[in-house]
Short mmCIF file of C-alpha atoms in Angstrom, two decimals:
data_model
loop_
_atom_site.label_atom_id
_atom_site.label_comp_id
_atom_site.label_asym_id
_atom_site.label_seq_id
_atom_site.Cartn_x
_atom_site.Cartn_y
_atom_site.Cartn_z
CA MET A 1 0.01 0.02 0.03
CA SER A 2 1.03 3.62 -0.53
CA ALA A 3 0.07 4.84 3.02
CA ARG A 4 -2.07 7.61 1.55
CA LEU A 5 -3.80 8.03 4.94
CA GLN A 6 -0.78 7.80 7.12
CA GLY A 7 -1.35 9.51 10.43
CA ARG A 8 -5.03 10.27 9.70
CA LYS A 9 -7.75 9.45 12.24
CA ALA A 10 -10.99 8.08 10.91
CA LEU A 11 -14.47 7.27 12.17
CA ILE A 12 -16.43 4.84 9.95
CA THR A 13 -20.03 4.12 11.01
CA GLY A 14 -21.56 0.70 10.31
CA SER A 15 -18.16 -0.74 9.81
CA THR A 16 -18.63 -4.21 11.33
CA SER A 17 -19.60 -5.80 8.03
CA ASN A 18 -19.72 -5.44 4.28
CA ILE A 19 -18.91 -2.02 2.77
CA GLY A 20 -18.08 -0.53 6.12
CA ARG A 21 -15.77 -3.33 7.10
CA ALA A 22 -13.99 -3.24 3.76
CA THR A 23 -13.53 0.52 4.16
CA ALA A 24 -12.11 0.10 7.69
CA LEU A 25 -9.60 -2.48 6.46
CA ALA A 26 -8.62 -0.33 3.51
CA PHE A 27 -8.18 2.82 5.59
CA ALA A 28 -6.05 0.97 8.15
CA ALA A 29 -3.91 -0.58 5.44
CA GLU A 30 -3.27 2.94 4.15
CA GLY A 31 -2.03 4.07 7.59
CA ALA A 32 -5.10 5.52 9.23
CA HIS A 33 -6.08 4.91 12.82
CA VAL A 34 -9.66 3.69 12.47
CA ILE A 35 -12.64 3.73 14.80
CA VAL A 36 -14.78 0.73 13.88
CA SER A 37 -18.38 1.38 14.95
CA GLY A 38 -21.59 -0.53 14.92
CA ARG A 39 -24.16 -2.36 17.04
CA ASP A 40 -22.52 -5.78 17.04
CA ARG A 41 -19.54 -5.88 19.41
CA THR A 42 -18.43 -9.37 18.43
CA ARG A 43 -18.23 -8.48 14.75
CA GLY A 44 -16.68 -5.12 15.51
CA GLU A 45 -13.97 -6.49 17.68
CA ALA A 46 -13.25 -9.15 14.96
CA VAL A 47 -12.64 -6.30 12.44
CA VAL A 48 -10.29 -4.55 14.90
CA ALA A 49 -8.40 -7.78 15.51
CA HIS A 50 -8.00 -8.32 11.81
CA ILE A 51 -6.61 -4.82 11.41
CA ARG A 52 -4.20 -5.20 14.36
CA ARG A 53 -2.93 -8.56 13.11
CA ALA A 54 -2.00 -6.82 9.83
CA GLY A 55 -0.06 -4.17 11.78
CA GLY A 56 -2.70 -1.43 11.60
CA GLN A 57 -4.40 0.71 14.27
CA ALA A 58 -8.03 0.33 15.15
CA ASP A 59 -10.43 0.45 18.10
CA PHE A 60 -14.09 -0.47 18.43
CA LEU A 61 -16.84 1.71 19.72
CA ARG A 62 -20.30 0.27 20.02
CA ALA A 63 -23.03 2.61 18.91
CA ASP A 64 -26.72 2.35 18.10
CA LEU A 65 -27.28 5.32 15.88
CA ASP A 66 -30.98 5.72 16.27
CA GLY A 67 -31.21 9.21 14.71
CA SER A 68 -31.16 11.14 17.91
CA LEU A 69 -28.81 13.98 18.45
CA ALA A 70 -27.73 12.41 21.72
CA ALA A 71 -26.59 9.09 20.16
CA SER A 72 -24.70 10.74 17.33
CA HIS A 73 -23.01 13.31 19.59
CA ALA A 74 -22.08 10.63 22.10
CA LEU A 75 -20.37 8.57 19.42
CA ALA A 76 -18.53 11.63 18.19
CA ALA A 77 -17.28 12.50 21.65
CA ALA A 78 -16.20 8.91 22.36
CA ALA A 79 -14.36 8.65 19.04
CA ILE A 80 -12.59 11.97 19.51
CA GLU A 81 -11.43 10.87 22.98
CA GLN A 82 -10.26 7.48 21.71
CA LEU A 83 -8.40 9.05 18.81
CA GLY A 84 -6.53 11.51 21.04
CA GLY A 85 -8.40 14.71 20.34
CA HIS A 86 -9.61 14.94 16.80
CA ILE A 87 -11.11 13.20 13.77
CA ASP A 88 -9.70 13.80 10.28
CA ILE A 89 -12.13 11.66 8.27
CA LEU A 90 -15.78 10.78 8.89
CA VAL A 91 -17.46 8.10 6.76
CA ASN A 92 -21.20 8.09 7.15
CA ASN A 93 -21.83 4.53 6.06
CA ALA A 94 -24.37 3.11 8.57
CA GLY A 95 -27.77 2.40 7.07
CA ILE A 96 -30.65 -0.04 6.94
CA PHE A 97 -32.66 -1.38 4.00
CA PRO A 98 -36.13 -2.40 4.99
CA PRO A 99 -38.25 -4.80 2.91
CA GLY A 100 -41.53 -3.57 1.58
CA THR A 101 -43.08 -1.10 -0.71
CA THR A 102 -44.73 2.28 -0.37
CA LEU A 103 -48.09 0.58 0.16
CA THR A 104 -46.79 -1.67 2.91
CA THR A 105 -44.65 0.85 4.87
CA ASP A 106 -46.08 2.11 8.18
CA GLU A 107 -45.09 5.24 10.03
CA GLN A 108 -42.88 3.48 12.45
CA ALA A 109 -40.73 1.96 9.67
CA PHE A 110 -40.62 5.26 7.81
CA ASP A 111 -39.34 7.09 10.83
CA ARG A 112 -36.72 4.41 11.71
CA VAL A 113 -35.23 4.34 8.20
CA TYR A 114 -34.89 8.11 8.05
CA ALA A 115 -33.54 8.18 11.61
CA VAL A 116 -30.79 5.67 10.85
CA ASN A 117 -30.00 6.56 7.23
CA VAL A 118 -30.23 10.38 7.42
CA LYS A 119 -30.69 11.93 10.85
CA ALA A 120 -27.84 9.94 12.46
CA ALA A 121 -25.38 11.05 9.75
CA PHE A 122 -26.70 14.64 9.94
CA PHE A 123 -26.12 14.95 13.65
CA LEU A 124 -22.82 13.06 13.60
CA THR A 125 -21.57 15.50 10.95
CA GLN A 126 -22.91 18.38 13.05
CA ALA A 127 -20.83 17.12 16.01
CA ILE A 128 -17.55 16.47 14.11
CA VAL A 129 -17.25 19.14 11.48
CA PRO A 130 -16.73 22.19 13.85
CA ALA A 131 -13.34 20.79 14.99
CA MET A 132 -12.35 20.09 11.42
CA ILE A 133 -13.14 23.73 10.59
CA SER A 134 -11.11 24.89 13.52
CA ARG A 135 -8.19 22.78 12.26
CA GLY A 136 -8.68 24.01 8.70
CA SER A 137 -8.95 20.43 7.30
CA GLY A 138 -11.13 17.43 7.22
CA VAL A 139 -12.99 14.98 5.06
CA VAL A 140 -16.57 13.67 5.12
CA VAL A 141 -17.54 10.79 2.85
CA ASN A 142 -21.24 9.86 2.63
CA LEU A 143 -22.75 6.73 1.20
CA GLY A 144 -25.44 7.20 -1.37
CA SER A 145 -26.75 4.55 -3.72
CA TRP A 146 -27.42 3.97 -7.41
CA VAL A 147 -31.15 3.58 -6.59
CA ALA A 148 -31.28 7.23 -5.62
CA ARG A 149 -31.22 8.08 -9.32
CA LEU A 150 -32.25 4.93 -11.19
CA SER A 151 -35.37 3.74 -9.57
CA LEU A 152 -36.81 0.29 -9.00
CA PRO A 153 -40.44 -0.71 -8.25
CA VAL A 154 -39.45 -1.63 -4.66
CA GLY A 155 -37.45 0.24 -2.01
CA ALA A 156 -38.79 3.75 -2.50
CA LEU A 157 -38.22 4.60 1.17
CA TYR A 158 -34.58 3.54 1.17
CA ALA A 159 -33.95 5.22 -2.19
CA SER A 160 -35.36 8.52 -0.83
CA THR A 161 -32.95 8.42 2.13
CA LYS A 162 -30.02 7.91 -0.20
CA GLY A 163 -31.21 10.78 -2.36
CA ALA A 164 -31.21 12.83 0.82
CA MET A 165 -27.62 11.87 1.57
CA GLU A 166 -26.51 12.76 -1.90
CA THR A 167 -28.23 16.19 -1.60
CA LEU A 168 -26.62 16.77 1.82
CA THR A 169 -23.24 15.97 0.25
CA ARG A 170 -23.68 18.94 -2.16
CA ALA A 171 -25.12 21.13 0.52
CA TRP A 172 -22.38 20.36 3.07
CA SER A 173 -19.78 20.91 0.41
CA ALA A 174 -21.14 24.38 -0.18
CA GLU A 175 -21.42 25.05 3.52
CA PHE A 176 -18.02 23.69 4.70
CA GLY A 177 -15.75 23.58 1.64
CA SER A 178 -14.42 27.10 1.97
CA GLN A 179 -13.48 26.32 5.58
CA GLY A 180 -11.23 23.40 4.66
CA VAL A 181 -13.64 20.50 4.87
CA ARG A 182 -14.13 18.39 1.74
CA VAL A 183 -17.46 16.56 1.49
CA ASN A 184 -18.14 13.92 -1.23
CA ALA A 185 -20.18 10.75 -1.58
CA ILE A 186 -20.01 7.29 -3.12
CA ALA A 187 -23.00 5.68 -4.80
CA PRO A 188 -22.42 1.92 -4.77
CA GLY A 189 -24.17 -0.30 -7.28
CA VAL A 190 -25.18 -3.91 -6.78
CA ILE A 191 -22.52 -5.00 -4.22
CA LEU A 192 -22.42 -8.47 -2.72
CA ALA A 193 -21.46 -9.07 0.86
CA SER A 194 -17.79 -9.63 1.31
CA ASP A 195 -18.18 -13.29 2.17
CA GLU A 196 -19.99 -14.02 -1.13
CA ASP A 197 -18.42 -14.75 -4.46
CA SER A 198 -18.90 -11.77 -6.76
CA ASP A 199 -18.37 -14.01 -9.80
CA THR A 200 -21.49 -15.95 -9.11
CA ASP A 201 -24.84 -14.83 -10.46
CA PRO A 202 -27.42 -14.64 -7.57
CA PRO A 203 -30.86 -13.29 -8.43
CA VAL A 204 -29.78 -9.71 -7.65
CA GLY A 205 -27.02 -10.12 -10.23
CA LEU A 206 -29.67 -9.94 -12.93
CA LEU A 207 -29.67 -6.20 -12.32
CA MET A 208 -26.10 -6.08 -13.70
CA HIS A 209 -26.76 -7.96 -16.95
CA GLY A 210 -26.02 -5.76 -19.84
CA THR A 211 -23.85 -3.26 -17.90
CA PRO A 212 -20.24 -2.62 -18.83
CA ALA A 213 -19.06 -4.63 -15.82
CA GLY A 214 -21.61 -7.36 -16.44
CA ARG A 215 -21.47 -8.62 -12.87
CA THR A 216 -22.08 -7.64 -9.30
CA GLY A 217 -19.46 -5.77 -7.33
CA HIS A 218 -17.39 -6.39 -4.14
CA PRO A 219 -17.18 -4.11 -1.10
CA ASP A 220 -13.47 -3.64 -1.82
CA ALA A 221 -14.38 -1.58 -4.89
CA VAL A 222 -16.32 0.88 -2.72
CA ALA A 223 -13.57 0.94 -0.14
CA ALA A 224 -10.99 1.85 -2.83
CA ALA A 225 -13.13 4.84 -3.81
CA ALA A 226 -13.43 5.89 -0.18
CA VAL A 227 -9.62 5.80 0.22
CA PHE A 228 -9.30 8.01 -2.81
CA LEU A 229 -11.86 10.58 -1.57
CA ALA A 230 -10.32 10.64 1.87
CA SER A 231 -6.79 11.10 0.63
CA ASP A 232 -4.90 14.13 -0.68
CA ASP A 233 -5.27 12.62 -4.21
CA ALA A 234 -8.79 14.02 -4.09
CA ALA A 235 -7.78 17.46 -2.79
CA PHE A 236 -9.58 19.17 -5.74
CA VAL A 237 -12.73 16.96 -5.46
CA HIS A 238 -15.68 18.67 -3.76
CA GLY A 239 -19.38 17.96 -3.63
CA THR A 240 -19.40 15.08 -6.06
CA VAL A 241 -20.95 11.63 -6.02
CA VAL A 242 -18.69 8.90 -7.29
CA ASP A 243 -20.62 6.05 -8.91
CA VAL A 244 -19.05 2.69 -8.10
CA ASP A 245 -21.62 0.64 -9.88
CA GLY A 246 -20.08 -1.13 -12.88
CA GLY A 247 -21.68 1.45 -15.19
CA ARG A 248 -25.25 0.68 -14.05
CA THR A 249 -26.38 4.32 -13.86
CA GLY A 250 -24.14 5.93 -16.48
CA VAL A 251 -24.66 3.56 -19.43
CA ALA A 252 -27.78 2.29 -21.17
CA VAL A 253 -28.40 -1.31 -20.25
CA VAL A 254 -29.06 -3.58 -23.17
CA ALA A 255 -30.65 -6.90 -22.29
CA ASP A 256 -29.15 -8.67 -25.28
CA ALA A 257 -25.90 -6.94 -26.16
CA GLY A 258 -25.13 -9.38 -28.98
CA ALA A 259 -28.46 -8.73 -30.67
CA PHE A 260 -27.98 -4.98 -30.27
CA GLN A 261 -24.57 -5.06 -31.88
CA ALA A 262 -25.90 -7.19 -34.73
CA ALA A 263 -28.73 -4.74 -35.38
CA ARG A 264 -26.24 -1.85 -35.46
CA THR A 265 -24.05 -3.49 -38.13
CA ALA A 266 -26.84 -4.92 -40.22
#
């Protein structure tokens, strides 16, 4: 590794599994001291142990980010104390994806999804950014999603929360950018859990047929983008959403690429 994050201190929410876990491992491998955070202590401590065995720095802080100001501010305070006084990088990754459609979603589910996916990140950013501004530097990386812009007939509630996070990315960039804090986002595509084989074709893989990549992605791809955005390599990148989706949103998907090519050349 190139140690692009050497000496940086990072808090990554929802980092006990999948994309968050991959991001924590990648940040630590690049030299960052990482706070792994989530609800599951067993999984979180396993991530920390993995990082330490590889020679990296990491600690676990259990947090149930329920959307309240108190929960987000408590995690921020604990992370700052654990990291020795400040946070250089915040990754707002924690989120939940509920099953159901608009017609089957009740008020309790609606409020919980917005609390975890939007409010928690909002109040965590509120708690951490002021010190970044005082130091004149800092990075916030939010997690959006391809479904915020390319809609499906299910998951409207989740998609709307990710649209909110992408909008907050631009708004926060405008609000904090001139004070030294860069804010960007990543919009993952169809990503399999890290313990699954991305070369297989599970039912969700059908969503990637006809895309440039032609297959589902792996959490490591998202983690690599997060490392870039958190590093000085992205010093001139502000307020953008990086699509890590195998071309799913940027390229027209053709169900039968061979037939399409034949028609073009006929």
